[in-house]
Short mmCIF file of C-alpha atoms in Angstrom, two decimals:
data_model
loop_
_atom_site.label_atom_id
_atom_site.label_comp_id
_atom_site.label_asym_id
_atom_site.label_seq_id
_atom_site.Cartn_x
_atom_site.Cartn_y
_atom_site.Cartn_z
CA MET A 1 60.01 75.51 110.36
CA VAL A 2 59.91 76.13 114.26
CA SER A 3 63.35 73.37 114.33
CA TYR A 4 64.82 75.02 111.90
CA MET A 5 64.80 78.25 113.25
CA GLY A 6 66.00 76.76 116.96
CA ALA A 7 68.46 75.14 115.06
CA VAL A 8 70.08 77.79 113.53
CA LEU A 9 69.82 80.22 116.16
CA TYR A 10 71.56 77.41 118.44
CA GLY A 11 74.30 76.74 115.81
CA PHE A 12 74.98 80.57 115.54
CA VAL A 13 75.01 80.36 119.68
CA GLY A 14 77.64 77.47 119.20
CA ILE A 15 79.71 79.70 117.35
CA VAL A 16 79.72 82.59 119.56
CA VAL A 17 80.39 80.53 122.06
CA ALA A 18 83.67 78.83 120.63
CA VAL A 19 85.31 82.09 119.33
CA MET A 20 84.78 83.22 122.56
CA ALA A 21 86.41 80.80 123.85
CA LEU A 22 89.35 80.50 122.06
CA LEU A 23 89.58 84.94 122.69
CA VAL A 24 89.46 84.06 126.43
CA ALA A 25 92.09 81.37 126.30
CA PHE A 26 94.82 82.15 123.27
CA GLN A 27 94.71 86.14 122.73
CA GLU A 28 97.57 86.52 123.81
CA LYS A 29 99.45 83.52 121.91
CA LEU A 30 97.92 85.17 118.88
CA VAL A 31 99.11 88.24 118.90
CA TYR A 32 102.45 87.81 120.65
CA VAL A 33 105.03 85.07 119.14
CA PRO A 34 107.98 86.02 121.30
CA VAL A 35 109.64 82.67 119.32
CA LEU A 36 110.04 81.91 115.73
CA PRO A 37 109.06 78.52 115.10
CA GLY A 38 112.16 76.41 114.82
CA LEU A 39 114.32 78.67 116.45
CA THR A 40 114.81 79.44 120.21
CA LYS A 41 114.23 82.60 122.64
CA SER A 42 117.82 83.69 123.22
CA TYR A 43 118.86 85.56 121.42
CA GLN A 44 121.12 84.22 117.79
CA VAL A 45 123.88 86.86 117.79
CA THR A 46 124.63 89.52 119.68
CA PRO A 47 125.28 93.09 118.38
CA ALA A 48 129.43 92.24 118.95
CA ARG A 49 129.15 90.33 115.96
CA LEU A 50 128.82 92.82 113.81
CA HIS A 51 131.36 94.84 116.17
CA LEU A 52 128.77 97.35 117.26
CA LEU A 53 129.66 99.12 119.57
CA TYR A 54 126.73 98.24 122.45
CA GLU A 55 126.06 97.98 126.27
CA ASP A 56 123.82 95.55 127.91
CA VAL A 57 120.47 97.58 129.91
CA TRP A 58 118.36 95.96 132.30
CA LEU A 59 115.83 97.84 133.31
CA ARG A 60 112.60 97.63 135.88
CA SER A 61 109.21 97.87 134.85
CA ALA A 62 106.80 99.78 137.04
CA ASP A 63 105.66 96.91 138.04
CA GLY A 64 108.73 95.25 138.81
CA VAL A 65 109.04 92.83 135.53
CA ARG A 66 113.32 92.90 134.43
CA LEU A 67 113.77 93.72 131.27
CA HIS A 68 116.38 93.40 128.75
CA ALA A 69 117.66 95.67 126.33
CA TRP A 70 120.88 96.97 123.72
CA PHE A 71 122.05 100.60 123.60
CA ILE A 72 124.09 100.65 120.66
CA LYS A 73 125.72 103.48 119.80
CA VAL A 74 127.49 105.20 116.53
CA LEU A 75 130.35 106.55 117.89
CA PRO A 76 131.56 106.26 121.76
CA GLU A 77 131.41 110.37 122.52
CA SER A 78 128.28 110.53 119.76
CA ARG A 79 125.83 113.37 120.68
CA GLY A 80 123.22 112.24 116.90
CA PRO A 81 119.93 111.66 117.24
CA THR A 82 118.73 108.61 119.83
CA VAL A 83 116.23 106.01 117.83
CA LEU A 84 114.34 104.27 120.60
CA PHE A 85 113.65 101.07 118.63
CA PHE A 86 110.16 99.08 118.85
CA GLN A 87 110.44 95.44 117.06
CA GLU A 88 107.27 94.05 115.33
CA ASN A 89 105.10 91.33 116.90
CA ALA A 90 107.55 88.24 115.80
CA GLY A 91 111.11 86.70 117.07
CA ASN A 92 113.82 88.93 119.53
CA ILE A 93 115.27 92.33 119.90
CA ALA A 94 118.65 89.98 117.95
CA HIS A 95 116.48 89.22 114.00
CA ARG A 96 116.82 92.96 113.95
CA LEU A 97 120.30 94.00 114.41
CA GLU A 98 120.92 93.51 110.57
CA MET A 99 118.95 96.55 110.03
CA VAL A 100 120.05 98.42 112.83
CA ARG A 101 123.36 97.81 111.88
CA ILE A 102 122.59 99.87 108.81
CA MET A 103 120.02 102.98 110.53
CA ILE A 104 123.42 103.19 112.89
CA GLN A 105 125.43 103.60 109.38
CA ARG A 106 122.91 105.55 107.41
CA LEU A 107 121.37 107.92 109.98
CA GLN A 108 125.02 108.26 112.01
CA CYS A 109 122.30 107.77 115.11
CA ASN A 110 122.11 105.35 118.31
CA VAL A 111 119.74 102.88 118.72
CA PHE A 112 117.66 101.68 121.76
CA MET A 113 116.54 97.90 121.59
CA LEU A 114 114.30 96.83 123.84
CA SER A 115 112.88 93.90 124.73
CA TYR A 116 109.82 93.32 125.31
CA ARG A 117 108.40 91.69 128.52
CA GLY A 118 108.84 87.55 127.57
CA TYR A 119 110.36 88.12 124.65
CA GLY A 120 114.71 87.61 124.50
CA GLU A 121 116.22 88.11 128.18
CA SER A 122 112.83 90.17 129.30
CA ASP A 123 111.01 88.13 132.15
CA GLY A 124 107.59 87.93 132.65
CA TYR A 125 104.28 87.44 129.76
CA PRO A 126 103.26 89.74 126.99
CA SER A 127 100.42 91.97 126.89
CA GLN A 128 98.84 95.95 126.33
CA HIS A 129 99.45 96.95 129.83
CA GLY A 130 102.43 95.16 130.49
CA ILE A 131 104.18 96.51 127.18
CA THR A 132 103.21 99.78 127.50
CA LYS A 133 105.19 99.78 130.66
CA ASP A 134 107.74 98.74 129.41
CA ALA A 135 107.79 101.57 126.80
CA GLN A 136 108.23 103.99 129.60
CA ALA A 137 110.45 101.82 131.43
CA ALA A 138 112.83 102.75 128.55
CA LEU A 139 112.03 106.14 127.48
CA ASP A 140 112.78 106.87 130.95
CA HIS A 141 116.01 105.30 131.64
CA LEU A 142 116.92 107.41 127.92
CA SER A 143 115.79 110.62 129.31
CA GLN A 144 117.99 110.33 131.80
CA ARG A 145 121.03 109.57 130.26
CA THR A 146 124.14 112.09 130.50
CA ASP A 147 126.10 110.60 127.26
CA ILE A 148 123.15 111.24 124.63
CA ASP A 149 121.09 114.75 123.41
CA THR A 150 117.93 113.80 125.55
CA SER A 151 116.13 116.84 123.05
CA ARG A 152 116.74 114.42 120.02
CA ILE A 153 114.78 111.05 120.79
CA VAL A 154 112.80 109.74 118.55
CA VAL A 155 110.59 107.03 118.80
CA PHE A 156 110.36 104.32 115.95
CA GLY A 157 107.71 101.26 115.84
CA ARG A 158 107.43 98.61 113.41
CA SER A 159 104.09 96.27 113.04
CA LEU A 160 103.01 95.95 116.46
CA GLY A 161 106.06 98.38 117.88
CA GLY A 162 103.90 101.03 115.76
CA ALA A 163 101.51 100.45 117.77
CA VAL A 164 103.69 100.01 121.44
CA GLY A 165 105.13 103.52 119.68
CA ALA A 166 102.59 105.79 119.32
CA LEU A 167 100.75 105.07 122.75
CA LEU A 168 104.50 105.82 124.10
CA THR A 169 104.91 109.19 121.63
CA LYS A 170 101.21 110.94 122.53
CA ASN A 171 102.05 109.88 126.41
CA ASN A 172 105.46 111.58 126.23
CA PRO A 173 105.09 115.22 124.44
CA ASP A 174 108.06 116.40 126.41
CA LYS A 175 110.14 113.54 125.87
CA VAL A 176 109.17 112.52 122.46
CA ASN A 177 110.61 115.01 119.94
CA ALA A 178 109.25 112.96 116.87
CA LEU A 179 107.98 109.35 115.32
CA ILE A 180 108.11 107.07 112.66
CA LEU A 181 105.82 104.03 112.10
CA GLU A 182 106.01 101.49 109.74
CA ASN A 183 103.72 98.63 108.86
CA THR A 184 100.98 99.28 111.57
CA PHE A 185 97.80 98.08 111.75
CA THR A 186 95.40 100.65 112.68
CA SER A 187 94.40 98.30 115.57
CA ILE A 188 94.44 94.80 116.77
CA MET A 189 89.95 94.12 115.99
CA ASP A 190 90.86 95.74 112.68
CA LEU A 191 93.51 92.94 111.94
CA ALA A 192 92.06 90.03 113.53
CA GLY A 193 89.53 90.11 110.75
CA VAL A 194 92.29 89.94 107.73
CA LEU A 195 94.20 87.16 109.23
CA PHE A 196 90.67 84.88 110.86
CA PRO A 197 88.20 86.81 108.31
CA PHE A 198 85.73 84.48 110.60
CA LEU A 199 86.39 87.20 113.42
CA LYS A 200 85.61 90.09 111.84
CA TRP A 201 81.46 88.88 112.38
CA PHE A 202 81.82 89.28 116.24
CA ILE A 203 84.78 92.30 116.60
CA GLY A 204 85.73 95.41 114.77
CA GLY A 205 87.95 98.80 115.15
CA THR A 206 86.36 102.00 115.24
CA GLY A 207 85.75 102.47 111.80
CA SER A 208 84.85 99.24 111.66
CA LYS A 209 80.97 98.01 110.89
CA ALA A 210 80.79 94.47 112.28
CA PRO A 211 78.98 93.85 114.90
CA LYS A 212 81.76 94.03 117.87
CA LEU A 213 79.90 91.91 120.00
CA LEU A 214 83.15 90.01 121.40
CA ASN A 215 85.05 93.59 121.72
CA PHE A 216 85.12 93.59 125.38
CA LEU A 217 86.98 90.63 125.27
CA VAL A 218 89.98 91.74 123.56
CA ARG A 219 92.59 92.12 126.29
CA SER A 220 95.05 94.15 123.94
CA PRO A 221 93.34 95.94 121.46
CA TRP A 222 95.92 98.48 120.31
CA SER A 223 94.03 100.94 118.58
CA THR A 224 96.67 103.31 116.91
CA ILE A 225 93.27 104.55 115.25
CA ASP A 226 92.07 106.39 118.48
CA ILE A 227 96.34 107.36 119.09
CA VAL A 228 97.75 108.80 116.61
CA GLY A 229 95.10 111.98 116.23
CA GLN A 230 96.09 113.21 119.61
CA ILE A 231 99.80 113.43 119.00
CA LYS A 232 101.01 116.54 118.50
CA GLN A 233 104.75 115.58 117.64
CA PRO A 234 105.75 115.40 114.18
CA ILE A 235 105.14 111.55 112.44
CA LEU A 236 106.54 110.22 109.39
CA PHE A 237 104.36 107.09 108.28
CA LEU A 238 106.47 104.76 106.07
CA SER A 239 104.44 102.05 104.19
CA GLY A 240 105.19 99.08 101.95
CA LEU A 241 102.58 99.10 99.15
CA GLN A 242 102.94 95.09 99.43
CA ASP A 243 102.88 94.25 102.68
CA GLU A 244 100.80 90.98 103.20
CA MET A 245 99.93 90.80 107.14
CA VAL A 246 99.17 94.47 107.60
CA PRO A 247 96.81 95.72 104.80
CA PRO A 248 98.58 98.58 103.54
CA PHE A 249 95.33 100.82 103.72
CA HIS A 250 95.97 100.26 107.44
CA MET A 251 98.12 102.69 106.75
CA GLN A 252 96.75 105.75 104.85
CA MET A 253 93.75 105.26 108.07
CA LEU A 254 96.36 106.53 110.07
CA TYR A 255 97.63 109.25 108.12
CA ASP A 256 94.64 110.70 107.30
CA LYS A 257 93.75 110.86 111.19
CA ALA A 258 96.78 111.90 112.57
CA ALA A 259 96.86 114.30 109.37
CA ALA A 260 93.67 116.06 110.55
CA HIS A 261 95.13 116.92 113.09
CA ASN A 262 98.76 117.33 113.11
CA ARG A 263 100.41 119.15 110.41
CA GLU A 264 103.79 118.17 110.57
CA CYS A 265 103.22 114.50 109.10
CA VAL A 266 104.32 112.90 106.33
CA PHE A 267 103.97 109.75 104.53
CA VAL A 268 105.55 107.58 102.06
CA ASP A 269 104.86 104.65 100.48
CA PHE A 270 107.56 101.83 99.09
CA PRO A 271 105.60 100.54 95.74
CA ASN A 272 107.94 97.14 95.98
CA GLY A 273 107.77 96.93 100.17
CA MET A 274 106.01 93.89 102.63
CA HIS A 275 105.43 93.62 105.96
CA MET A 276 109.39 92.64 107.14
CA ASP A 277 111.75 93.84 104.42
CA THR A 278 110.16 97.41 102.55
CA TRP A 279 113.62 98.96 105.13
CA LEU A 280 115.19 96.33 102.67
CA VAL A 281 113.62 97.02 98.88
CA GLY A 282 113.18 100.89 99.68
CA GLY A 283 117.00 101.06 99.22
CA ASP A 284 118.71 104.62 99.31
CA HIS A 285 115.33 105.85 99.39
CA TYR A 286 113.72 104.54 102.47
CA TRP A 287 117.14 105.60 104.13
CA ARG A 288 117.04 109.02 102.73
CA THR A 289 113.86 109.99 103.51
CA ILE A 290 114.54 109.04 107.44
CA GLN A 291 117.91 110.67 107.35
CA GLN A 292 115.55 114.28 105.73
CA PHE A 293 112.75 114.29 108.00
CA LEU A 294 115.17 113.54 111.32
CA GLU A 295 117.16 116.99 109.75
CA LYS A 296 114.51 118.70 109.86
CA HIS A 297 112.34 118.14 113.01
CA VAL A 298 115.41 116.87 114.63
CA PRO A 299 118.01 118.78 113.75
CA GLU A 300 121.19 119.05 115.04
CA ILE A 301 122.29 121.73 117.47
CA PRO A 302 126.27 123.46 117.64
#
């Protein structure tokens, strides 16, 4: 009996050690995917291919990393709202150009698309600490421009971009006027247990009942659930109910946490929306929802 229990104990310890080794060695590769399988790191298309008016912007993050971005304007002299767009974790900003093209047409807004460090033409390697600095550099750049209305800056983040955008919005109440979150997770710790079920026995987020034995090893927790309750600006939550990557209840939890402290929160779901195509299948309803949100919270001032 003793030998059997000892074997079970050794087996459990072996599993924990193996999981620890995997988390230490490969977690950034699991969280960040700058290059899609079968494609190169470089941009496949540029805004010019879609006949968009744009400029290449080069920034320096606070730690010196060189970053690339596209600033796309609806019109040369447009004073409409400016959307600071943060993408999902997989691929680069070129893969979001079709969505951004429609955004510009439907919302009559400018769009600033940042390549996180390690993505696209930006230098460095992605991490939460680094990407947080990258996002701040992008916002600081926009806040100093003289060709836009800096009182109408809106942060828009999808999936990982929502975690990036929420943290940036919380840290900059005087620079960001509103926040839009789409198909965003509560935290990497919660999402890990969804994508890799065996991990739910070792790590978990704020609301999880998991033992959380290995939370201390997670270098990019992106705990959005702990951030949204501190945001004072208006927030629009866009949730695709067929999301195959982030369970839709994550978005509902984020909304509930935010709405408990912020009366300017709106939750809209799209029954057929999946993780990457909610903007597409949502159609006119999707864009009208965002348009009404912008008209209410970042109106044009004559």
